[in-house]
Amino acid sequence: MNSAVIEILAPRYQIAWYPWAVQYFFMIALAYASLWLALPGLLGAARWKATARFAMLGAMTTAIVAPIALLADLHQPLRFWHFYAYFTPWSWMSIGSLMLPPFVFAIIALAWLVWREPMLAWRDRSDLFGMIARLVTLGSWQTPRFLVVTLALATAALSLGIAVYTGSEVAIVKGRPLWNTVWLLPFFATTGLIGAGGLVLLLSRIAGPRDPDTARNMLWVVSAAAVATAGVALMWVLEGLYVENSSVAAALRSVRHSAEWRTTSAWGLGVGTALTLGCLLLLWRKPQRGWSWIVGLVALHLAWMARWVVLMDVQTVQKQTAGYLEYTVGWGSSGWLGVVGTFGLWIALILVIDMLVPWRGALGGTAGDAPDTTPDYSAKGAASHG
Amino acid sequence: MDLARRMFMGQLARFAAGASLVPLATVAEAAINEQPPRRGGDPAKRYAMLIDLRRCIGCQACTVSCHLENDAPLGKFRTIVSQYEVDDPETGDMSTFFLPRLCNHCDNPPCVPVCPVQATYQQEDGIVVVDAERCVGCAYCVQACPYDARFINDKTQTADKCTFCTHRLEAGLLPACVESCVGGARIIGDLNDPESTISKMVAEHHGELKVLQPEKGTSPHVFYLGMDERFIDRPEAFASIWDIHGKDNKELHYEFSGH
């Protein structure tokens, strides 16, 4: 044994942020990045309209689930009103607590504006769906286009605030060198885009109607975001190698001898490379684009895993005691139940909206009464459904 | 409130103006995340602790008495004594090193500005405390502390930490850890009073005193006398008592766990 020091009594410091935090950061990143993907279509770009339909569904549902996961990560969730009773302008988390509700309500309002248009056609129905449509559309007036454009731009501005605050909140923590880097901000944003692109690809497969423009757009977005993420990671590592005494150097030092961290980085690099190559392959081989949903799943995995590594794995790196915290995810609500529950709520929300809202008809799409799950490989040009 | 509003407007202006011009790091670290004004406590005092490591025998009396005094949940500690076996590569001899750890009541405490509801704050006498009635249990402060001095108390579901036993200081008593220290290694006192024992010791040993992780810029106010430089930052050490189960899942004594 060549080690000079043995720590006889190494206390087990438990993790303080549970997997709920991963769910929040994952969902909120999907929300803002999906909104960015919806933006061109909302502003009028014809070849992005089908993308915008899927992206709005993703943005709206994740924006609702995200704050629920965030609330669950508080040890005193019922005291959430303290955030608003004691506003603290010097705390990133407090600033975030002010930014979050306007963002969520803006996305809901935007989705309402965009979806009430096709819902107008349901107002004449005599069934339950007609009743809901009459209630939700608040009159049979046509949605003014300037309102959609204005709200879309305002929501996009709010989304930038969310992206900046979620990144900064974690990046300012000097106590954890692996977080304490400005590169975390672009990292969250680019991996968020990977996830949102993947989500649109997946939704376009399972919720249809399949749209070739969407597949092409998203394959480009995911591959570009993956390359950008690799760039961000590279810049971070280079800073650690070349800048004396940087927090990045301390971060790299803290995980230098860990086999688990080596495996994790290898997995991330491998999946990222496979994802990029998969996107490029499908862009090149048009007839195979029916497989894009697999790219979508891998992209979602990468975006989620990025947050798991940053938020959970980093917490297992001890701050001042020897070794690593041996954290195993429990089955209870602060473990897997929370993860599964969040995803379950999200899927339920998508299903409810799919049932009650003819969202496929938004932005000039063709509305239908029921989702068409039959893949239509021959679809060309504008979105079609049914 | 006026101060808060003025600061907020200032931040907003800087935030808006800076978004495109200033690197995000500057916005994240300088504009926001600054120390709020201190409140409560005696403004004439600055409490600090000096730990004379030459007197520490690693008996954990401080750990136990603190645990009893402050009713910490099982397995979580406001103070603890890290125990190390140090191998001398030249002689091959083993020696021991004890390092009592607690909240450093920093002059620039990273745990304070992160708190989103101002539940954790620094008193004017330098002591960092938590208002458990206001704390939402977000654990942001637990993450922010580089010294692992904070934890979430399972009983109260709020942040918990060493308070220098401020309730005892107010009653004219010494903190539990100081009172129970067998070797008299822990000295607490007022740095603003030149006649206090701690002030005299700081003056006497000024050049020899060390603090933990000084490069973090937290300006800790727990000073160590007789400190081994290797332990100022996270030491390159093997954890031993973690390995209490062998491959056959039977309990091992640390001496037999492979080193």
XYZ file of C-alpha atoms in Angstrom:
645
model
C 0.000 0.000 0.000
C 1.532 3.306 -1.013
C -1.197 5.567 0.326
C -0.071 7.814 3.117
C -3.451 8.459 4.687
C -6.349 6.323 5.844
C -9.526 7.993 7.019
C -10.693 5.792 9.860
C -14.047 7.376 10.414
C -15.569 8.619 7.159
C -19.092 9.858 7.836
C -21.730 9.156 5.241
C -23.083 12.503 4.113
C -26.378 11.822 2.406
C -27.416 13.414 -0.848
C -29.535 16.529 -0.405
C -31.230 16.778 -3.805
C -33.242 13.721 -4.758
C -34.078 12.342 -8.235
C -37.006 14.793 -8.189
C -34.405 17.429 -9.041
C -33.348 15.442 -12.104
C -36.991 15.226 -13.165
C -37.434 18.962 -12.742
C -34.308 19.909 -14.648
C -35.185 17.395 -17.371
C -38.789 18.504 -17.760
C -38.091 22.221 -17.636
C -35.313 21.875 -20.218
C -37.681 19.927 -22.473
C -40.248 22.690 -21.955
C -38.042 25.604 -22.959
C -36.215 23.738 -25.714
C -39.521 22.441 -27.176
C -40.758 26.007 -27.218
C -37.663 27.015 -29.194
C -38.420 24.232 -31.683
C -42.023 25.435 -31.965
C -41.015 29.046 -32.509
C -40.280 29.035 -36.284
C -43.613 27.361 -36.986
C -45.489 29.694 -34.653
C -43.934 32.684 -36.404
C -45.012 31.355 -39.785
C -42.261 29.159 -41.267
C -44.277 26.721 -43.387
C -41.910 23.755 -43.166
C -41.783 24.033 -39.357
C -45.546 24.049 -38.731
C -45.855 20.303 -38.213
C -42.806 20.434 -35.930
C -44.457 23.248 -33.987
C -47.608 21.147 -33.434
C -45.627 18.327 -31.791
C -43.308 20.707 -29.978
C -46.218 22.649 -28.447
C -47.665 19.413 -27.086
C -44.258 18.599 -25.590
C -43.669 22.098 -24.227
C -47.092 22.451 -22.637
C -47.112 19.060 -20.896
C -43.534 19.267 -19.593
C -44.079 22.840 -18.390
C -46.937 21.607 -16.209
C -45.159 18.533 -14.807
C -41.812 20.263 -14.135
C -42.927 22.501 -11.244
C -44.656 19.546 -9.584
C -41.377 17.634 -9.526
C -39.625 20.739 -8.234
C -42.111 21.111 -5.423
C -41.613 17.480 -4.458
C -37.870 18.015 -4.070
C -38.459 20.485 -1.242
C -38.333 18.849 2.153
C -41.144 21.208 3.183
C -43.285 21.395 0.026
C -46.211 23.076 1.783
C -43.975 26.018 2.600
C -43.542 26.865 -1.101
C -45.383 30.142 -0.470
C -42.358 31.301 1.539
C -40.672 31.852 -1.839
C -43.197 34.590 -2.570
C -43.553 35.920 0.980
C -39.787 36.400 1.378
C -38.478 37.283 -2.061
C -34.680 37.203 -2.055
C -33.186 39.015 -5.054
C -29.636 37.778 -4.391
C -30.581 34.080 -4.588
C -30.789 32.415 -8.002
C -33.373 29.986 -6.683
C -35.580 32.837 -5.518
C -35.230 34.628 -8.859
C -36.149 31.339 -10.527
C -39.236 31.025 -8.345
C -40.427 34.345 -9.783
C -39.601 33.392 -13.355
C -41.166 29.965 -13.323
C -44.911 30.730 -12.926
C -45.037 33.376 -15.712
C -43.196 30.971 -18.001
C -45.547 28.078 -17.250
C -48.668 30.241 -17.624
C -47.328 31.804 -20.829
C -46.803 28.357 -22.359
C -50.286 27.271 -21.301
C -51.763 30.478 -22.747
C -49.809 30.000 -25.969
C -50.996 26.407 -26.295
C -54.544 27.572 -25.624
C -54.321 30.224 -28.369
C -52.894 27.754 -30.845
C -55.232 24.881 -29.965
C -58.499 26.792 -29.637
C -58.449 27.357 -33.394
C -59.057 23.670 -34.286
C -61.241 23.330 -31.195
C -63.693 25.829 -32.688
C -64.791 23.097 -35.097
C -65.825 20.955 -32.117
C -68.109 23.591 -30.618
C -71.062 22.265 -32.596
C -70.714 18.731 -31.313
C -73.381 17.623 -28.916
C -71.153 15.260 -26.901
C -68.814 15.865 -23.984
C -66.018 16.981 -26.308
C -68.296 19.665 -27.727
C -69.158 20.893 -24.249
C -65.486 21.095 -23.309
C -64.676 22.835 -26.582
C -67.430 25.426 -25.964
C -66.044 26.066 -22.462
C -62.389 26.170 -23.383
C -62.520 28.257 -26.550
C -64.301 31.150 -24.755
C -66.341 32.185 -27.754
C -66.137 31.508 -31.444
C -63.818 34.387 -32.337
C -60.860 33.651 -34.588
C -57.453 33.776 -32.889
C -55.701 36.928 -34.115
C -52.333 36.013 -35.579
C -50.514 38.951 -34.002
C -51.557 37.624 -30.595
C -49.934 34.244 -31.268
C -46.763 35.891 -32.576
C -46.559 38.348 -29.670
C -47.164 35.699 -27.025
C -44.739 33.300 -28.708
C -42.010 35.930 -28.636
C -42.792 36.867 -25.027
C -42.722 33.206 -23.967
C -39.428 32.752 -25.798
C -38.003 35.694 -23.824
C -39.207 34.101 -20.583
C -37.709 30.763 -21.661
C -34.292 32.391 -21.960
C -34.647 33.492 -18.349
C -35.491 29.917 -17.339
C -32.482 28.539 -19.217
C -30.170 31.098 -17.603
C -31.523 30.634 -14.087
C -31.554 26.814 -14.101
C -27.952 26.795 -15.301
C -26.714 29.545 -13.005
C -28.442 28.128 -9.947
C -26.229 25.054 -10.164
C -23.153 26.668 -11.726
C -22.541 29.128 -8.869
C -22.143 26.364 -6.256
C -18.455 26.610 -5.374
C -18.851 23.829 -2.830
C -19.113 21.359 -5.721
C -16.300 21.994 -8.222
C -17.978 19.769 -10.818
C -20.900 22.206 -10.939
C -18.953 25.396 -10.518
C -18.359 26.192 -14.177
C -19.999 28.574 -16.614
C -20.012 25.769 -19.204
C -22.911 24.200 -17.313
C -25.291 26.819 -18.736
C -24.753 25.979 -22.426
C -24.505 22.287 -21.461
C -28.023 22.295 -19.987
C -29.358 24.202 -22.999
C -27.771 22.028 -25.705
C -28.672 18.752 -23.988
C -32.164 20.190 -23.514
C -32.358 20.729 -27.267
C -31.199 17.144 -27.859
C -34.023 15.936 -25.615
C -36.670 18.213 -27.134
C -35.688 17.175 -30.663
C -35.897 13.547 -29.582
C -39.278 14.144 -27.995
C -40.680 15.631 -31.207
C -39.333 12.674 -33.199
C -40.956 10.268 -30.757
C -44.283 12.130 -30.662
C -44.397 12.280 -34.437
C -44.027 8.487 -34.479
C -46.507 7.510 -31.787
C -49.005 10.363 -32.047
C -48.693 10.979 -35.767
C -49.258 12.253 -38.336
C -45.816 11.452 -39.666
C -44.253 14.422 -41.345
C -41.076 14.302 -43.442
C -40.233 17.940 -42.744
C -40.387 17.297 -39.009
C -38.109 14.276 -39.275
C -35.576 16.222 -41.326
C -35.724 19.309 -39.083
C -35.338 17.308 -35.909
C -32.539 15.099 -37.193
C -30.638 18.270 -38.006
C -31.458 19.844 -34.646
C -30.459 16.763 -32.634
C -27.203 16.237 -34.518
C -26.279 19.933 -34.330
C -27.133 20.031 -30.609
C -25.071 16.877 -30.021
C -22.074 18.420 -31.776
C -22.589 21.624 -29.767
C -22.720 19.598 -26.532
C -19.472 17.876 -27.467
C -17.975 21.319 -28.105
C -19.103 22.548 -24.698
C -17.691 19.450 -22.983
C -14.420 19.871 -24.859
C -14.111 23.523 -23.858
C -14.729 22.525 -20.234
C -12.032 19.858 -20.297
C -9.588 22.196 -22.044
C -10.172 24.823 -19.367
C -9.326 22.198 -16.774
C -6.155 21.243 -18.613
C -4.859 24.710 -19.392
C -6.148 27.103 -16.747
C -4.199 26.894 -13.524
C -6.268 26.368 -10.367
C -9.592 26.503 -12.188
C -12.594 24.859 -10.600
C -12.618 22.589 -13.647
C -9.191 21.314 -12.680
C -10.459 20.633 -9.159
C -13.460 18.875 -10.638
C -11.339 16.646 -12.835
C -9.056 15.903 -9.886
C -12.006 14.876 -7.734
C -13.015 12.073 -10.106
C -9.605 11.139 -11.501
C -9.314 7.748 -9.880
C -12.921 6.638 -10.128
C -13.777 3.702 -12.371
C -17.477 4.607 -12.238
C -16.824 8.102 -13.538
C -14.639 6.734 -16.303
C -17.446 4.392 -17.338
C -20.000 7.192 -17.174
C -17.978 9.544 -19.360
C -17.284 6.735 -21.838
C -21.007 5.924 -21.985
C -21.954 9.564 -22.514
C -19.371 9.975 -25.236
C -20.403 6.712 -26.894
C -24.128 7.454 -26.850
C -23.530 11.016 -28.054
C -21.383 9.795 -30.950
C -23.878 7.070 -31.863
C -26.692 9.617 -31.722
C -24.901 12.053 -34.031
C -23.977 9.315 -36.491
C -27.530 7.934 -36.350
C -28.966 11.362 -37.209
C -26.537 11.886 -40.065
C -27.219 8.373 -41.388
C -30.981 8.959 -41.417
C -30.536 12.374 -43.033
C -28.515 10.702 -45.743
C -30.720 7.598 -46.122
C -34.182 9.077 -46.543
C -36.069 5.766 -46.950
C -34.899 4.671 -43.503
C -36.293 7.726 -41.704
C -39.083 5.625 -40.265
C -36.484 4.667 -37.655
C -36.133 8.247 -36.453
C -38.138 7.439 -33.335
C -35.242 5.311 -32.094
C -32.997 8.341 -32.468
C -35.664 10.189 -30.485
C -35.515 7.669 -27.648
C -31.721 7.757 -27.541
C -31.811 11.572 -27.539
C -34.228 11.592 -24.607
C -32.011 9.094 -22.789
C -28.964 11.285 -23.307
C -30.729 14.443 -22.118
C -32.035 12.683 -19.015
C -28.756 10.935 -18.268
C -26.847 14.219 -18.582
C -28.967 15.594 -15.762
C -28.720 12.438 -13.687
C -24.925 12.550 -13.892
C -24.709 16.270 -13.160
C -27.212 16.325 -10.318
C -27.065 12.863 -8.726
C -23.624 11.432 -9.493
C -21.862 14.671 -8.608
C -23.471 14.534 -5.172
C -21.676 11.234 -4.524
C -18.305 12.987 -4.806
C -17.367 13.778 -1.234
C -16.479 17.378 -0.478
C -13.836 16.746 2.155
C -13.985 13.145 3.286
C -12.327 10.228 1.567
C -13.945 8.056 -1.058
C -17.353 8.356 -2.701
C -20.790 8.293 -1.200
C -22.357 4.947 -2.011
C -25.755 6.189 -3.097
C -28.369 3.735 -4.224
C -31.685 5.003 -5.491
C -34.463 3.949 -3.164
C -37.831 2.619 -4.277
C -39.826 5.230 -2.355
C -41.102 8.631 -3.368
C -37.657 10.202 -3.130
C -36.320 7.468 -5.404
C -37.688 5.497 -8.348
C -41.329 6.093 -7.403
C -40.739 9.800 -7.925
C -39.087 9.191 -11.298
C -41.786 6.795 -12.511
C -44.538 8.969 -11.042
C -43.305 12.066 -12.866
C -43.145 10.236 -16.175
C -46.547 8.662 -15.500
C -48.105 12.044 -14.823
C -46.530 13.407 -17.980
C -47.842 10.573 -20.162
C -51.282 10.895 -18.566
C -51.293 14.595 -19.356
C -50.352 13.949 -22.982
C -53.153 11.374 -23.250
C -55.752 13.701 -21.711
C -54.801 16.525 -24.074
C -54.752 14.121 -26.995
C -58.268 13.054 -26.068
C -59.768 16.487 -25.440
C -57.882 18.733 -27.852
C -57.655 18.304 -31.649
C -54.090 19.625 -31.493
C -53.172 18.069 -34.849
C -55.373 20.653 -36.506
C -53.496 23.605 -35.057
C -51.390 25.934 -37.250
C -53.085 24.847 -40.433
C -52.852 21.125 -39.802
C -55.601 18.688 -40.587
C -57.707 18.009 -37.527
C -58.934 14.567 -36.722
C -61.098 13.096 -34.054
C -58.737 10.353 -33.058
C -55.009 9.900 -33.279
C -53.880 7.936 -36.268
C -51.320 5.471 -35.121
C -50.812 3.940 -38.549
C -47.436 5.046 -39.850
C -47.728 6.750 -43.192
C -44.402 6.412 -44.905
C -45.639 7.960 -48.128
C -46.580 11.319 -46.591
C -44.926 14.174 -48.433
C -44.956 17.922 -48.089
C -47.475 19.468 -45.718
C -48.683 17.568 -42.728
C -51.567 15.259 -43.325
C -53.608 13.264 -40.950
C -56.193 10.555 -41.075
C -37.604 46.330 2.111
C -36.305 49.439 0.358
C -32.843 48.007 0.258
C -34.143 44.740 -1.140
C -36.163 46.551 -3.784
C -33.257 48.757 -4.740
C -30.976 45.756 -4.999
C -33.520 43.894 -7.075
C -33.975 46.787 -9.490
C -30.222 47.073 -9.727
C -29.915 43.380 -10.444
C -32.674 43.534 -13.038
C -31.021 46.450 -14.795
C -27.654 44.763 -14.747
C -29.254 41.507 -15.793
C -31.029 43.098 -18.747
C -28.059 45.209 -19.814
C -25.574 42.487 -19.211
C -27.352 39.633 -20.907
C -25.763 40.407 -24.250
C -22.608 42.226 -23.194
C -21.272 40.654 -20.023
C -20.156 37.028 -19.826
C -22.723 34.925 -18.033
C -20.195 34.037 -15.351
C -20.070 37.656 -14.258
C -23.834 37.888 -14.008
C -24.041 34.600 -12.174
C -21.325 35.245 -9.639
C -20.999 38.964 -9.140
C -24.365 40.604 -9.640
C -26.439 37.994 -7.909
C -25.174 35.680 -5.148
C -23.637 38.486 -3.071
C -23.762 38.548 0.716
C -26.924 40.140 2.100
C -26.670 42.442 5.150
C -26.186 40.653 8.483
C -28.953 40.847 11.040
C -29.497 40.016 14.706
C -26.804 39.187 17.229
C -24.428 41.545 18.990
C -22.809 43.897 16.420
C -19.948 44.588 18.818
C -18.770 40.964 18.733
C -17.219 38.597 16.199
C -17.323 35.058 17.467
C -14.701 32.614 16.218
C -13.163 29.334 17.289
C -9.562 28.286 17.536
C -8.848 24.569 17.642
C -5.497 23.612 19.082
C -4.937 20.312 17.304
C -1.953 19.548 19.525
C -4.439 19.069 22.358
C -7.046 17.005 20.476
C -6.995 13.311 21.337
C -9.825 12.335 18.979
C -12.116 11.150 21.761
C -15.287 12.437 20.053
C -16.609 13.870 23.324
C -17.464 17.022 21.347
C -19.331 14.970 18.749
C -21.406 13.233 21.404
C -22.115 16.253 23.575
C -23.120 18.327 20.539
C -25.400 15.539 19.394
C -27.126 15.436 22.778
C -27.274 19.195 23.214
C -28.713 19.904 19.788
C -30.837 16.790 19.323
C -29.415 15.949 15.900
C -30.886 12.900 14.178
C -28.955 9.638 14.276
C -26.085 9.550 11.806
C -26.000 13.305 11.209
C -23.610 15.618 12.983
C -23.098 19.315 13.553
C -19.539 18.553 14.521
C -17.384 15.498 14.131
C -13.715 14.649 14.532
C -12.169 13.190 11.387
C -9.637 10.540 12.344
C -6.721 9.700 10.084
C -3.901 7.223 10.154
C -0.899 8.826 8.535
C 1.840 6.687 7.105
C 5.349 8.084 7.258
C 6.917 6.892 3.996
C 10.463 7.229 5.351
C 10.196 5.346 8.605
C 7.113 3.284 7.820
C 5.597 4.375 11.099
C 1.930 5.058 11.493
C 0.737 8.087 13.367
C -2.719 9.480 13.911
C -4.177 12.860 13.084
C -7.454 14.222 14.414
C -9.346 17.028 12.735
C -12.475 18.371 14.434
C -14.872 19.716 11.810
C -17.802 22.065 12.265
C -19.369 25.085 10.615
C -16.636 27.626 9.908
C -18.948 30.627 10.392
C -17.215 32.147 7.379
C -17.002 35.871 6.770
C -18.163 35.131 3.228
C -20.491 32.170 3.863
C -21.537 30.593 0.535
C -24.604 29.073 2.212
C -26.229 32.439 2.982
C -26.813 34.161 -0.387
C -28.166 30.976 -1.980
C -31.051 30.635 0.498
C -34.183 31.548 -1.479
C -36.252 32.621 1.547
C -33.588 34.242 3.788
C -34.081 31.467 6.329
C -30.350 31.110 6.721
C -28.526 34.295 7.628
C -25.450 35.614 9.318
C -25.810 37.441 12.596
C -23.828 40.597 13.179
C -21.637 38.638 15.583
C -20.606 36.398 12.649
C -22.616 33.340 13.631
C -24.501 31.730 10.741
C -27.911 30.424 11.791
C -31.040 28.889 10.250
C -34.602 29.972 10.959
C -36.232 26.539 10.925
C -39.698 28.087 10.848
C -38.989 29.753 7.544
C -36.711 27.142 5.911
C -38.388 25.348 2.985
C -35.896 22.476 3.018
C -34.641 23.090 -0.526
C -31.149 21.986 0.594
C -29.484 24.579 -1.641
C -27.359 25.651 1.350
C -26.334 22.032 1.967
C -24.982 21.929 -1.585
C -23.333 25.341 -1.286
C -21.290 24.607 1.851
C -17.852 23.287 0.852
C -17.305 21.879 4.348
C -20.270 19.486 4.605
C -21.237 21.438 7.709
C -24.940 21.400 6.831
C -27.497 18.649 6.526
C -31.234 18.214 6.300
C -32.549 17.298 9.737
C -34.865 14.320 9.268
C -36.961 15.334 12.261
C -37.646 18.919 11.184
C -37.137 18.458 7.424
C -35.198 21.705 7.429
C -31.544 22.665 7.136
C -29.486 22.136 10.279
C -25.989 23.187 11.255
C -23.650 24.224 14.054
C -24.657 27.549 15.616
C -21.694 27.829 18.010
C -24.476 26.877 20.487
C -25.721 30.443 20.292
C -28.477 29.586 22.782
C -25.791 28.674 25.314
C -23.626 31.699 24.513
C -26.627 33.949 25.165
C -27.056 32.280 28.555
C -23.396 32.841 29.391
C -22.433 29.206 28.820
C -19.819 27.695 26.555
C -20.862 25.646 23.497
C -21.344 21.949 24.303
C -18.295 20.900 22.282
C -16.054 23.424 24.024
C -17.321 22.519 27.466
C -16.876 18.784 26.927
C -13.450 18.938 25.247
C -11.164 16.802 27.364
C -7.912 18.392 26.234
C -9.219 21.959 26.109
C -8.489 22.035 22.398
C -11.476 24.165 21.425
C -11.340 27.847 22.312
C -14.277 30.073 21.454
C -14.404 33.795 21.951
C -14.820 37.298 20.615
C -12.192 38.415 18.123
C -13.229 42.039 18.644
C -12.177 41.860 22.294
C -8.364 42.079 22.417
C -8.397 40.675 25.965
C -10.238 37.454 25.019
C -8.263 34.210 25.067
C -8.894 33.623 21.385
C -7.658 37.107 20.446
C -4.499 36.590 22.451
C -3.898 33.151 20.895
C -4.555 34.486 17.393
C -2.034 37.267 18.047
C 0.500 34.819 19.473
C 0.214 32.140 16.770
C -0.805 34.319 13.871
C 1.632 32.839 11.355
C 0.848 29.235 12.271
C -2.923 29.319 12.100
C -4.620 27.581 9.192
C -8.177 27.467 7.871
C -9.868 24.833 5.690
C -10.033 25.305 1.908
C -8.851 28.937 1.915
C -8.849 28.981 -1.892
C -12.653 28.926 -1.868
C -12.589 32.523 -0.642
C -15.027 31.830 2.183
C -12.822 33.352 4.906
C -13.509 30.715 7.581
C -13.542 31.714 11.242
C -12.538 28.385 12.699
C -8.747 28.500 12.993
C -6.538 25.459 13.425
C -3.275 25.438 15.330
C -0.867 22.600 14.609
C -2.496 21.816 11.256
C -0.940 19.352 8.822
C -1.033 21.044 5.395
C -2.199 17.847 3.721
C -5.573 18.156 5.413
C -6.438 21.725 4.472
C -8.150 20.510 1.313
C -9.864 17.185 0.798
C -7.054 14.808 1.748
C -5.964 12.081 -0.637
C -7.105 9.318 1.662
C -8.715 5.916 1.700
C -11.940 5.561 3.612
C -11.781 2.574 5.867
C -14.830 2.232 8.040
C -17.057 2.243 4.983
C -15.657 -1.145 4.104
C -17.238 -2.919 7.018
C -18.708 -5.662 4.858
C -16.522 -8.118 3.003
C -17.378 -9.941 -0.202
C -19.238 -12.587 1.799
C -21.238 -9.731 3.350
C -19.748 -10.415 6.762
C -18.671 -7.557 8.914
C -14.981 -6.759 8.858
C -12.908 -4.699 11.167
C -11.251 -1.879 9.275
C -7.803 -3.258 10.021
C -8.594 -6.283 7.921
C -10.266 -4.538 5.008
C -7.374 -4.722 2.634
C -4.801 -2.202 3.699
